Coordinates of C-alpha atoms in Angstrom, one line a residue:
X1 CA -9.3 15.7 50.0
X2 CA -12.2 14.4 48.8
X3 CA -12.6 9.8 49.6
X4 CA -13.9 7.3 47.3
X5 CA -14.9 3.8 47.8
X6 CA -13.0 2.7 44.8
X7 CA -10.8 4.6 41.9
X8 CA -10.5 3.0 38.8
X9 CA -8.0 3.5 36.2
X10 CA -9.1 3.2 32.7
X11 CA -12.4 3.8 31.1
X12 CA -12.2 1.1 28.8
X13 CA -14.7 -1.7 29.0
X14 CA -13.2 -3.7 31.6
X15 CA -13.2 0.1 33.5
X16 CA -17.1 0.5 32.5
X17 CA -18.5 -2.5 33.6
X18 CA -16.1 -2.5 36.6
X19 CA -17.6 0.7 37.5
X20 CA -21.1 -0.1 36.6
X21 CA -21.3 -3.1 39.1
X22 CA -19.0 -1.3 42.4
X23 CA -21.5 2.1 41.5
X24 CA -24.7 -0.3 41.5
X25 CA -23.5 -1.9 44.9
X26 CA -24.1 1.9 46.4
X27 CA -20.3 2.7 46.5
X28 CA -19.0 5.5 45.2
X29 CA -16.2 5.5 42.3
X30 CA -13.3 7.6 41.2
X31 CA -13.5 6.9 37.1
X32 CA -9.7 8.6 35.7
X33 CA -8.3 7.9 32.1
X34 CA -5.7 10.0 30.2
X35 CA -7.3 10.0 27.0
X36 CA -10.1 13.0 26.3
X37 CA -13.7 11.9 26.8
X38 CA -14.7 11.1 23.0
X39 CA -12.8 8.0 23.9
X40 CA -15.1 6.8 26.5
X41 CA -15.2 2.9 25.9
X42 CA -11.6 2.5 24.9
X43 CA -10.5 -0.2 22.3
X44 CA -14.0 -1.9 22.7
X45 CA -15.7 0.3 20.8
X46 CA -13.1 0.0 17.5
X47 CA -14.0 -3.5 17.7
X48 CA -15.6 -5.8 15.1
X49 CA -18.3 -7.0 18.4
X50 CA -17.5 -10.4 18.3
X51 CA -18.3 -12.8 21.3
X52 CA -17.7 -15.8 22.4
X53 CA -20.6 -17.8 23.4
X54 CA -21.2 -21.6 23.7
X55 CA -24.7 -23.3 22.9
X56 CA -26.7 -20.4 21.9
X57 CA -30.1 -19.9 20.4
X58 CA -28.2 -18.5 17.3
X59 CA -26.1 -21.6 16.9
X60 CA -29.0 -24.0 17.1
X61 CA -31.1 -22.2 14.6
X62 CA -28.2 -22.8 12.3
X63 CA -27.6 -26.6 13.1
X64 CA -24.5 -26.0 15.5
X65 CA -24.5 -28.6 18.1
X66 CA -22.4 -27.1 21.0
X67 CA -21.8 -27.8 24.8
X68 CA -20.0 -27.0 27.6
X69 CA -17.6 -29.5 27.3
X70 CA -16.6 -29.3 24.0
X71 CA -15.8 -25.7 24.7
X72 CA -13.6 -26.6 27.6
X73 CA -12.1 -29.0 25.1
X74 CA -11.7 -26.3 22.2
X75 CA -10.3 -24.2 25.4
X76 CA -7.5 -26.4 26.9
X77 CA -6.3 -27.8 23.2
X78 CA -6.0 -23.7 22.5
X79 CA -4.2 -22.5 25.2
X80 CA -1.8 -24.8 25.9
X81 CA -1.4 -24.1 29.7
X82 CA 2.2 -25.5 30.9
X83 CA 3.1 -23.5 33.2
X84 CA -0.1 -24.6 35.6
X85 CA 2.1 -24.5 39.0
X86 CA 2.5 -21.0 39.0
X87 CA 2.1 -18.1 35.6
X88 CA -0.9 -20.6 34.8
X89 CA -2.3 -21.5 38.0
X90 CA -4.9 -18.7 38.0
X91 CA -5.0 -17.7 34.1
X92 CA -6.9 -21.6 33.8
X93 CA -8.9 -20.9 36.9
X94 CA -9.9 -18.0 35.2
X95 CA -10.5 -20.0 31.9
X96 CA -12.6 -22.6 33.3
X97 CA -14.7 -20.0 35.2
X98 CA -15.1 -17.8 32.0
X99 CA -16.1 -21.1 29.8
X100 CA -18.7 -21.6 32.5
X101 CA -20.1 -18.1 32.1
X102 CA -19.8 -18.1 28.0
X103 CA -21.9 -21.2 28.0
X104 CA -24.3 -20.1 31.2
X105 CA -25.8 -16.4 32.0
X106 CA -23.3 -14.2 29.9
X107 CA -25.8 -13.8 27.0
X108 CA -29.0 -13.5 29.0
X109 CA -26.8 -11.2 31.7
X110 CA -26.0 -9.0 27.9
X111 CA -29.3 -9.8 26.5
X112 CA -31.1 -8.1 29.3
X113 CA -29.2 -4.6 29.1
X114 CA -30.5 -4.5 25.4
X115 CA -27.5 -6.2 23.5
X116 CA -28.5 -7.9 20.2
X117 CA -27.0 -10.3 18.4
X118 CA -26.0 -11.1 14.1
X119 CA -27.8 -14.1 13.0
X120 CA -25.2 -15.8 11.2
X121 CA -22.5 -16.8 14.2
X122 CA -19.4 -16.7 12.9
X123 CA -16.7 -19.7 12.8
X124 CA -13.4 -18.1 13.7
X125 CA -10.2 -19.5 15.0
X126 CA -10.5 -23.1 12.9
X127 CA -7.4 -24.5 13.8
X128 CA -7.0 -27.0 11.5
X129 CA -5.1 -30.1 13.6
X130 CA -6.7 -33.3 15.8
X131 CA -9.5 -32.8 18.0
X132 CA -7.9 -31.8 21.1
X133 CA -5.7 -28.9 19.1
X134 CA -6.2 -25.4 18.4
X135 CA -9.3 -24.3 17.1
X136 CA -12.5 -24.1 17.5
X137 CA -14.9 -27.2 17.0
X138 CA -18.0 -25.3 15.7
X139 CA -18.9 -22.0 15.1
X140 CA -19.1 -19.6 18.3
X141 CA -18.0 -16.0 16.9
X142 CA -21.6 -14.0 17.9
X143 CA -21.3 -10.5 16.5
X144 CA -23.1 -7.7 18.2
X145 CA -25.9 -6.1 16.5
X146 CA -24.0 -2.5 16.1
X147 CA -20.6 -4.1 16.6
X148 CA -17.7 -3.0 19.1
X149 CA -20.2 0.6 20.4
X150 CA -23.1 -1.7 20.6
X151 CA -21.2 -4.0 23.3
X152 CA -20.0 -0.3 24.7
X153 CA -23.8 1.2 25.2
X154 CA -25.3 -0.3 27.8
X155 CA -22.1 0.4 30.2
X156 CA -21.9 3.7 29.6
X157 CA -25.5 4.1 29.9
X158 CA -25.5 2.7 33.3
X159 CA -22.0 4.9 34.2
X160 CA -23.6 7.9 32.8
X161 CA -27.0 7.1 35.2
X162 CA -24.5 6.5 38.2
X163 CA -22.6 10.1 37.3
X164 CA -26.3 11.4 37.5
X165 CA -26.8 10.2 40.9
X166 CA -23.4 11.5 42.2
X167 CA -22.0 7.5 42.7
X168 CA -19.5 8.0 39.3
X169 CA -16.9 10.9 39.2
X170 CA -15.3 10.5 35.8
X171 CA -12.6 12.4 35.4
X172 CA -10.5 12.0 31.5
X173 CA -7.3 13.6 31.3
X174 CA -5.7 12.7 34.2
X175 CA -2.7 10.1 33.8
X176 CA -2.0 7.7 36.9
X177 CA 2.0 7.7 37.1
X178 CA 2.2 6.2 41.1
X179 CA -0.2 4.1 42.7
X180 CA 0.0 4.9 46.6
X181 CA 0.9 2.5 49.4
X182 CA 0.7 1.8 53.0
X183 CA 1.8 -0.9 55.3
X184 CA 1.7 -3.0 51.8
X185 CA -1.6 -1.7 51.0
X186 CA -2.4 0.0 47.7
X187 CA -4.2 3.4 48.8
X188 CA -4.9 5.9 46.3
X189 CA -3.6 7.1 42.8
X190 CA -1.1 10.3 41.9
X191 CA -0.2 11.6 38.6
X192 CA -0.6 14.4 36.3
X193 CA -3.9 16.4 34.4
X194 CA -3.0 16.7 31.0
X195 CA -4.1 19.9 29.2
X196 CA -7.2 20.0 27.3
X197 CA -8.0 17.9 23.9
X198 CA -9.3 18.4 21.2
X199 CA -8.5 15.1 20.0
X200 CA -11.4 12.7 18.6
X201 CA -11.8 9.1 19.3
X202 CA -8.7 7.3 19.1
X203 CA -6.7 10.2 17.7
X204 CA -3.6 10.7 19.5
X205 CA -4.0 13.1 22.0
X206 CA -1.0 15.5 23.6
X207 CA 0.9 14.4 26.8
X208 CA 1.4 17.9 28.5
X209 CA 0.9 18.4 32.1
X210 CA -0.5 21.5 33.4
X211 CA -1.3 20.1 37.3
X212 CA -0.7 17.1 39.7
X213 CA -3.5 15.2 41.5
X214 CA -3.5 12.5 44.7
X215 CA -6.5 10.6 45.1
X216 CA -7.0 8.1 48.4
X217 CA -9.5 4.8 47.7
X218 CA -10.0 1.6 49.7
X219 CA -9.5 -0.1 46.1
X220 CA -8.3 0.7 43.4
X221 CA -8.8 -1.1 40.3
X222 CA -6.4 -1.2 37.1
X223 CA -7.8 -1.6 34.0
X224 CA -5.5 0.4 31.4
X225 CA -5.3 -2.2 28.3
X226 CA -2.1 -3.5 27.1
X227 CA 1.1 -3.1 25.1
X228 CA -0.4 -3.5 21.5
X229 CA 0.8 0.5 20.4
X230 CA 4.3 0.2 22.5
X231 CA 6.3 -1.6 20.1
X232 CA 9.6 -0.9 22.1
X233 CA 7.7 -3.4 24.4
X234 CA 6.2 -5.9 22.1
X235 CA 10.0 -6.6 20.6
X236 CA 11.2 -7.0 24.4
X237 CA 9.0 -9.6 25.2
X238 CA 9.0 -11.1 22.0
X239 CA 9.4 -14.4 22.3
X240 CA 11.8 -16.5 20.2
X241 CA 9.2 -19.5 19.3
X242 CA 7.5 -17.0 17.0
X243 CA 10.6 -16.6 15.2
X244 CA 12.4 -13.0 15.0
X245 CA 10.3 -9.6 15.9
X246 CA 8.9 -7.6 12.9
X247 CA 11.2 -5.0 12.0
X248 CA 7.7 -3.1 10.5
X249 CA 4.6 -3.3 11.7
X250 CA 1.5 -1.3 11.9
X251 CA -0.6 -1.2 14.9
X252 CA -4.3 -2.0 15.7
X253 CA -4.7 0.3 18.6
X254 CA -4.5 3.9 19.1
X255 CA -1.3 5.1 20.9
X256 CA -2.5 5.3 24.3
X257 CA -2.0 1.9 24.7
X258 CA 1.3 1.8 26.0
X259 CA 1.7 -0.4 28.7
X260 CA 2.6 2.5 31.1
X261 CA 0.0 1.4 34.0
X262 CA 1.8 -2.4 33.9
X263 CA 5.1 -1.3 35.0
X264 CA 3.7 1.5 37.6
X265 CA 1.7 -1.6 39.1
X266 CA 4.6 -3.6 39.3
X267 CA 6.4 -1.5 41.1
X268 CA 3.6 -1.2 43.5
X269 CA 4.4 -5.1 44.4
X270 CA 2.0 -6.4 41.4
X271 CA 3.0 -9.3 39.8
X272 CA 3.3 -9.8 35.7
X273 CA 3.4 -13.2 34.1
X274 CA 3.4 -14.7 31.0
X275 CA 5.0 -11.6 29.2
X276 CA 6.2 -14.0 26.4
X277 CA 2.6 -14.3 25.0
X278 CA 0.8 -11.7 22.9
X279 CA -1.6 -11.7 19.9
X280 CA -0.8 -10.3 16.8
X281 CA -2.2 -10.5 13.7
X282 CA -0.8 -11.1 10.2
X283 CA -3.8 -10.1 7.7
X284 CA -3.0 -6.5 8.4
X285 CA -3.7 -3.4 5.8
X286 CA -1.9 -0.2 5.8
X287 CA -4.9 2.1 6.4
X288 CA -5.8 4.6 3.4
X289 CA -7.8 6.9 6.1
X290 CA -5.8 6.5 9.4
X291 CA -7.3 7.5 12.5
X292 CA -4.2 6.8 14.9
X293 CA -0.1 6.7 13.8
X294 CA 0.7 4.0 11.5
X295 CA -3.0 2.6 11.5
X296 CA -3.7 -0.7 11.0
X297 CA -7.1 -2.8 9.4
X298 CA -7.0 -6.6 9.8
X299 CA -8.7 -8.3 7.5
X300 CA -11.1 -11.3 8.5
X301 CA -10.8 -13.7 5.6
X302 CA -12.6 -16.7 4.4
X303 CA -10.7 -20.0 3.9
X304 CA -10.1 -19.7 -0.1
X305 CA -7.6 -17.2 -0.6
X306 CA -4.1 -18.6 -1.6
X307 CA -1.6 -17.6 1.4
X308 CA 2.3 -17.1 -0.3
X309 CA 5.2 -15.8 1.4
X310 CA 7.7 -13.1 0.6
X311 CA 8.9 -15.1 -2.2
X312 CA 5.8 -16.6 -3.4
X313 CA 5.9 -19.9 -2.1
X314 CA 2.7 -21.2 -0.9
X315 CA 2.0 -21.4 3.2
X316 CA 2.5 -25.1 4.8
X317 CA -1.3 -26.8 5.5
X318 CA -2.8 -25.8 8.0
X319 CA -1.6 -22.2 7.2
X320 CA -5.2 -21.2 5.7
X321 CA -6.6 -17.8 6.3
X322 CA -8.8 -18.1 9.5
X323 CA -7.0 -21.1 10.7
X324 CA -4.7 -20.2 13.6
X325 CA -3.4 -16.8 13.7
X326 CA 0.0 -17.8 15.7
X327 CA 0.7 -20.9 13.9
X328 CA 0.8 -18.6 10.5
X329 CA 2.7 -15.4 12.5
X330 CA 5.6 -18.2 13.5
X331 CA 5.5 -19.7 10.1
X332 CA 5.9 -16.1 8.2
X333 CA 7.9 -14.9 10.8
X334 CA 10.8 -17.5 10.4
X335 CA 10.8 -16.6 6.3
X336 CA 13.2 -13.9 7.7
X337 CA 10.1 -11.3 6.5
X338 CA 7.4 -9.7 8.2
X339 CA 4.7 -10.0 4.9
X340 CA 3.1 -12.5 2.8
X341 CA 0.7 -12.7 0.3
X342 CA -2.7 -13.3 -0.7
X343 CA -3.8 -14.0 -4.3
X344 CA -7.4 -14.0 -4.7
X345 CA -10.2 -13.7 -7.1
X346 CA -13.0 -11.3 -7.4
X347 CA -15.7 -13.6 -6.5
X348 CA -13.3 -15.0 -3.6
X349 CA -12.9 -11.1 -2.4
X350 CA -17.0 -10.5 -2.9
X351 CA -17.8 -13.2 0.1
X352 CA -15.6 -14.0 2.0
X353 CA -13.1 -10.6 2.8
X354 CA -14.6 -8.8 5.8
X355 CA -12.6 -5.8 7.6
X356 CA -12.2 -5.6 11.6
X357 CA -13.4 -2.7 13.0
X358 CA -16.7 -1.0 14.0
X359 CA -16.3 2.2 11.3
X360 CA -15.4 -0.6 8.7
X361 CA -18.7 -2.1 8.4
X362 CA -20.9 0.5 9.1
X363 CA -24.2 -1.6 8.0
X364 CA -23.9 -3.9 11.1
X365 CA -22.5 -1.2 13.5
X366 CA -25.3 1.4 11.7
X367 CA -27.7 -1.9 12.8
X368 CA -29.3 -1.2 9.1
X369 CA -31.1 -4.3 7.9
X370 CA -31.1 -3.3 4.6
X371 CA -28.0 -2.5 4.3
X372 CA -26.8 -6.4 5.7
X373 CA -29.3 -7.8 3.1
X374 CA -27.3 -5.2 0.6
X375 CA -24.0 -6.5 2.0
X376 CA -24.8 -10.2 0.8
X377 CA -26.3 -9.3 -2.6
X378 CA -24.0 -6.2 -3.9
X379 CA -20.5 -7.6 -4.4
X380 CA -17.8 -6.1 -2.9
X381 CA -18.4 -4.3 0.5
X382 CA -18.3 -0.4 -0.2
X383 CA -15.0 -0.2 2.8
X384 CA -13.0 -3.2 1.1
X385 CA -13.9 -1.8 -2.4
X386 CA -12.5 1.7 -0.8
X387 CA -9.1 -0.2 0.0
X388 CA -8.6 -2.1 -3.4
X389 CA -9.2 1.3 -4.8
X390 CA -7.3 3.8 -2.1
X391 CA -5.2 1.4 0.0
X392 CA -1.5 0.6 -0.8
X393 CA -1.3 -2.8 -0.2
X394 CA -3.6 -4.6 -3.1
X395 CA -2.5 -5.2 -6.7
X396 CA -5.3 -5.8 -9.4
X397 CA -4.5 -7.4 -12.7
X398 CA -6.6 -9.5 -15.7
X399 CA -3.5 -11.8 -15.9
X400 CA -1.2 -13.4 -13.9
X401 CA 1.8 -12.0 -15.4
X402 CA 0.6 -8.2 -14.8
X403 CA -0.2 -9.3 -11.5
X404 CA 3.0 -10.3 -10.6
X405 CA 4.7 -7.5 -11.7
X406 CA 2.9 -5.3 -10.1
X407 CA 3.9 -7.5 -6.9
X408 CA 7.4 -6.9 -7.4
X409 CA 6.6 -3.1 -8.0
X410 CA 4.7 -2.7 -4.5
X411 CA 7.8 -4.1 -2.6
X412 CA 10.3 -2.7 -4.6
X413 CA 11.9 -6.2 -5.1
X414 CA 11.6 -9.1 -7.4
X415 CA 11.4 -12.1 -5.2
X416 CA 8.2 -13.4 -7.2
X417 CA 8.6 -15.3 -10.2
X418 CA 6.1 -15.6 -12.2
X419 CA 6.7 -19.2 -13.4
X420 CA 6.5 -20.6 -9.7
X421 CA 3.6 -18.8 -8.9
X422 CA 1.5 -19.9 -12.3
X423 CA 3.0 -23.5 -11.1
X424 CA 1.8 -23.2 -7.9
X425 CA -2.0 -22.1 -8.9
X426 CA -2.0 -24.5 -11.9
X427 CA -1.8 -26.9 -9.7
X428 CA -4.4 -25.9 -7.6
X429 CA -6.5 -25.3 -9.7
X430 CA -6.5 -29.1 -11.1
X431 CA -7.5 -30.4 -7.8
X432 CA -10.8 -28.7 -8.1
X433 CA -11.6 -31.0 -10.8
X434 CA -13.1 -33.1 -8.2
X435 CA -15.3 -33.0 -5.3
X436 CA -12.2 -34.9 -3.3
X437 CA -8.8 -33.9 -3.3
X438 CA -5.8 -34.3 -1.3
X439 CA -5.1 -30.0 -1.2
X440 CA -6.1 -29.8 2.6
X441 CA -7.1 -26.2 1.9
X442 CA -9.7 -27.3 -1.0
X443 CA -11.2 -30.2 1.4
X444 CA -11.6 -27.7 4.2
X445 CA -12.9 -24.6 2.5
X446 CA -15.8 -27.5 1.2
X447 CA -16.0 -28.9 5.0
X448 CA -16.8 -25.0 5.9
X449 CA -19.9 -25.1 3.1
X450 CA -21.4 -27.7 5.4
X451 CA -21.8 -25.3 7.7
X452 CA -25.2 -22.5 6.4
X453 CA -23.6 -19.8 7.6
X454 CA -20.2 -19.8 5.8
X455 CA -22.4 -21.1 2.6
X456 CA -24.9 -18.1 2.2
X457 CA -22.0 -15.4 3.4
X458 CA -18.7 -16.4 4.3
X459 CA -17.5 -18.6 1.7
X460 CA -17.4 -18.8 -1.7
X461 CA -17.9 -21.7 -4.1
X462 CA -15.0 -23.3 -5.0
X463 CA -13.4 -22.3 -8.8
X464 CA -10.3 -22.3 -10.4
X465 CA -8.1 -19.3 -9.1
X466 CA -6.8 -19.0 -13.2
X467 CA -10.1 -19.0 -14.7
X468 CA -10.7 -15.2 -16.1
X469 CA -14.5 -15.5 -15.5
X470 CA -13.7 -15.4 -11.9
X471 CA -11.4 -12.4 -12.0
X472 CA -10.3 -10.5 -12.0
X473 CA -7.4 -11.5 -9.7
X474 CA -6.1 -9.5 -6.9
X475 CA -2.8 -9.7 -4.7
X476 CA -3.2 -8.6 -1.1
X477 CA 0.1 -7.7 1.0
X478 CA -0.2 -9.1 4.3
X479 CA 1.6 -7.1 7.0
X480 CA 1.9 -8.0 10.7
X481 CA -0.5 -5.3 12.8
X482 CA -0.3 -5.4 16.4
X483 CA -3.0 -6.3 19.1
X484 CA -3.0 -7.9 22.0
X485 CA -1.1 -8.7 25.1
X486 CA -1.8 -12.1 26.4
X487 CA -0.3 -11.8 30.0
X488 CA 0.1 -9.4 32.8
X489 CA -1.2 -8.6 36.4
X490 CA -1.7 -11.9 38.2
X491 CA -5.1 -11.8 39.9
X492 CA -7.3 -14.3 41.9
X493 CA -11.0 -14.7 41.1
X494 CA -11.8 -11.9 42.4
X495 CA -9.5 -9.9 40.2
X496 CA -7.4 -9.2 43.3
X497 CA -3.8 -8.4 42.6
X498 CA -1.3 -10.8 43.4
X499 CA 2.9 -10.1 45.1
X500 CA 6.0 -12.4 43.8
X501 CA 4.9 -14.6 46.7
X502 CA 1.4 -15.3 45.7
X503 CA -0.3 -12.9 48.1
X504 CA -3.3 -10.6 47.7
X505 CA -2.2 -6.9 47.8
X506 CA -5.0 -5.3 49.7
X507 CA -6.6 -2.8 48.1
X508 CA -5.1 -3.1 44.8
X509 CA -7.4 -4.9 41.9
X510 CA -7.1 -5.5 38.0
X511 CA -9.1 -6.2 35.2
X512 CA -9.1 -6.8 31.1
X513 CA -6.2 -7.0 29.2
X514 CA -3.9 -5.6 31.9
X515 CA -4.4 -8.4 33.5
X516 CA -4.4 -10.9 30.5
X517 CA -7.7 -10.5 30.8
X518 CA -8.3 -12.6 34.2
X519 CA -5.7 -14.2 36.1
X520 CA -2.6 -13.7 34.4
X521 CA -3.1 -15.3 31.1
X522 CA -7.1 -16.7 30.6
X523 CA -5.5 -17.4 27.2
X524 CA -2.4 -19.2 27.6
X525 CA -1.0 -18.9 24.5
X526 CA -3.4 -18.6 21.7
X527 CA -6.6 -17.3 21.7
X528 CA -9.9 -18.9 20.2
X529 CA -11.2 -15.1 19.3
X530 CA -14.2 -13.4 20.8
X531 CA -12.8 -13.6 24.0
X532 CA -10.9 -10.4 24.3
X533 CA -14.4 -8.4 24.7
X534 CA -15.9 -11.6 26.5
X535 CA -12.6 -11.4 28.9
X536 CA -13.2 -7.5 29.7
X537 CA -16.9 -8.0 30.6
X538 CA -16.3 -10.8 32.9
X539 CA -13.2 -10.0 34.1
X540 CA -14.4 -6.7 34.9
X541 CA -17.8 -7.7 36.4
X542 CA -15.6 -9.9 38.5
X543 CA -13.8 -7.4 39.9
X544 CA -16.2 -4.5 40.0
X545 CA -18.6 -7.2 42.2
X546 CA -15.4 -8.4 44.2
X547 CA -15.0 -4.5 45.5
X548 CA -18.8 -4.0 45.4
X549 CA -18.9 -6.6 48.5
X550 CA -16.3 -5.2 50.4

């Protein structure tokens, strides 16, 4: 049987850069994944490209006054840690180290492997309470010139360079289902070759076997992704503070993220915490071209859309779009349904409606200049134009009344009355009469104009949603799409996994959103966006240079 220095297990991001650093270290790694090669770079590479940085040369061009600290403020009033003698202890270890690196070498580490970054940084996650809350203080969402591939690139480049020079033996197709031990040691991998795919990225792929493997390692390093497409899990570990599980949601990963390698490490001795917390979304389109089952699109609004439940009533302040994503999935979860509403106008939908996703904006992931400058000066972004027109979750309509019709008529129901929801807006609408006004929504979406970027191409100018020169209007449903698991494997700094008692297993090592991307739980309970690609890179750098010593 052939011996490696190290086998990892999943060729994700985490698994790429994990592999990129033990490879460049002169060891020689074991690369496995189930999936077929065309998806090499896992969820990373459907991503939008967004990372978190703190005090950038992007955000002082644009006025942004960041630091350090008020990161590690941003951080703290975010996640919430409360559980800091034991699921927390290393999850904020792990925060404060990764809040260290966003602010220190993590752009200029990127920047020297080629990676570009948007302009315009992006102001995500805006909480919307006191100071020390949710949220972040200042813009820190820096996209990636060429989006979720162009963060994949330079890590497959160097894996591919490494398979070259005979350090990397990537093997796809072949699904872990043991990991070996001895005398409490993790040792090598077992599991099953699946037949051959011809399955594209993300597609779902088949699950027959056709032969058994064993592989031997001095580490072995898990980095498989989460629960986000195992919804069986998700409602298991729902937890009851966000009110009741969907019945119906769509998913925002393919199906081979299931979970699987969480419960074959646990059984290993691995330890998961913090399975109560996930991140889900609840801007979520039912995609018109899907890749994967029941395909999901979130949509990345701007702060003027008018947010409605089931019934039509209008969302509590701070419930804005772009706010805070849990704080909205509790408040729509405890309606008793698992949709709401936008209603919108054309010129809102022009600015400030953006889609997730690498193959929805190809002009940033295409890195074409032209067609960003096109994106700002053409109206309605060709892929969101496709899902007004394609998609089955928008309703377009001159008047309010056809509008709300055609509401009921998507549903099936008729909890929307069109006399509260021409109240609602009416009422709105007079507090734009002003520059001040006591609608929290109106004073923030003007606060957000303060800031260049969400002026020249995130958010539009404040009007009156009734006015027909500004339609004509559109109703969005919002549906709840799943994403990502905040816990998991429990690991030191090193990305070593931890027993039930605390203890390093030798041998045995995690890494990205297996292991809540770093210690259990970097997150704690909410997350301040940007930092679920930002948490594979260093969390898998951590790791990959923790074996690479060894």
């Amino acid at each position: 049987m052939q011996k490696y220095d190290a086998i990892v297990v999943g060729a994700g991001l985490a698994g790429l850069v994990a592999t990129a650093e033990i490879a460049d270290a002169g060891k020689k790694v074991l690369l496995l994944d189930q999936e077929p090669e065309a998806s090499l770079g896992g969820q990373a590479w459907w991503s939008f490209g967004g990372l978190f940085l703190v005090d950038t040369p992007e955000q002082r061009r644009l006025g942004i006054k960041d630091s350090k600290e008020l990161a590690w403020q941003d951080w703290l009033g975010t996640a919430g840690f409360d559980r800091e003698e034991d699921e927390d202890y290393w999850g904020k270890k792990w925060a404060e180290a990764y809040v260290d690196f966003a602010a220190g070498e993590k752009r200029s580490w990127l920047y020297n492997m080629g990676v570009r970054f948007f302009p315009v940084v992006g102001w995500a996650e805006r909480g919307g309470y006191l100071a020390e809350g949710h949220g972040n203080s200042v813009p820190r969402f820096h996209v990636v010139w060429g989006t979720g591939p162009g963060v994949v690139a330079p890590f497959e480049k160097r894996v591919r360079e490494h398979m070259k020079n005979g350090l990397v033996d990537y093997r796809p197709r072949h699904r872990i289902d043991q990991l070996l031990t001895q005398d409490g040691a993790v040792v090598g991998v077992s599991g099953a070759i699946l037949e051959e795919s011809s399955a594209k990225r993300g597609e779902d792929s088949s699950r027959v076997e056709v032969e058994e493997f064993t592989f031997e390692a001095e580490s072995v390093l898990v980095s498989s992704g989460g629960i986000g497409a195992n919804f069986d899990l998700i409602r298991q570990n729902w937890p009851s503070r966000l009110g009741q599980a969907p019945k119906r949601m769509i998913s925002g990963v393919p199906a081979h993220v299931d979970g699987r390698m969480l419960a074959i490490t646990e059984k290993a001795g691995g330890r998961i915490v913090n399975r109560d917390r996930m991140w889900h979304y609840t801007e979520g389109l039912k995609n018109w071209n899907p890749v994967w089952s029941n395909h999901g699109i979130r949509i990345l609004p701007g702060p003027s859309s008018i947010w409605l439940d089931a019934r039509g009533q209008r969302l509590p302040a701070p419930n804005f779009p772009g706010f805070d994503t849990l704080g909205t999935l509790e408040t729509i979860q405890k309606t008793g349904f698992d949709y709401s509403w936008f209603i919108l106008t054309k010129k809102i939908i022009q600015k400030e409606f953006a889609l997730s996703g690498s193959e929805q904006n190809p002009d940033l992931t295409g890195k074409s200049i032209k067609q960003v400058i096109g994106r700002a000066t053409a109206g309605i972004p060709g892929p969101v134009k496709a899902f007004m027109e394609k998609g089955e979750d928008f309703v377009i309509s001159d008047t309010l009344e056809e509008l709300v019709k055609g509401m009921n008529q998507l549903t099936g129901e008729n909890y929307i009355q069109y006399e509260e929801i021409e109240r609602q807006l009416k009422a709105r609408d007079r507090e734009i009469e002003n520059k001040f006004t006591k609608d929290l929504q109106i004073t923030a979406l003007r606060g957000a104009r303060n800031y260049i970027g969400d002026k020249l191409i995130r958010v539009a100018p404040p009007h009156k949603i009734l006015d027909p020169s500004n339609g004509p209007l559109i109703a969005v449903r919002l549906n709840i799409v799943s994403r990502k698991t905040l816990g998991g494997l429990q690991t030191n700094l090193d990305g070593s996994v931890l027993n039930e008692s605390g203890n390093v297993i030798p041998g045995l090592y995690a890494a990205g959103e297996v292991s809540g991307f770093g210690g259990g739980g970097v997150h704690g309970y909410r997350s301040m966006e940007g930092t679920f690609l930002g948490g594979c890179l260093f969390s898998g750098r951590q790791a990959g240079r923790a074996i690479g010593r060894k």
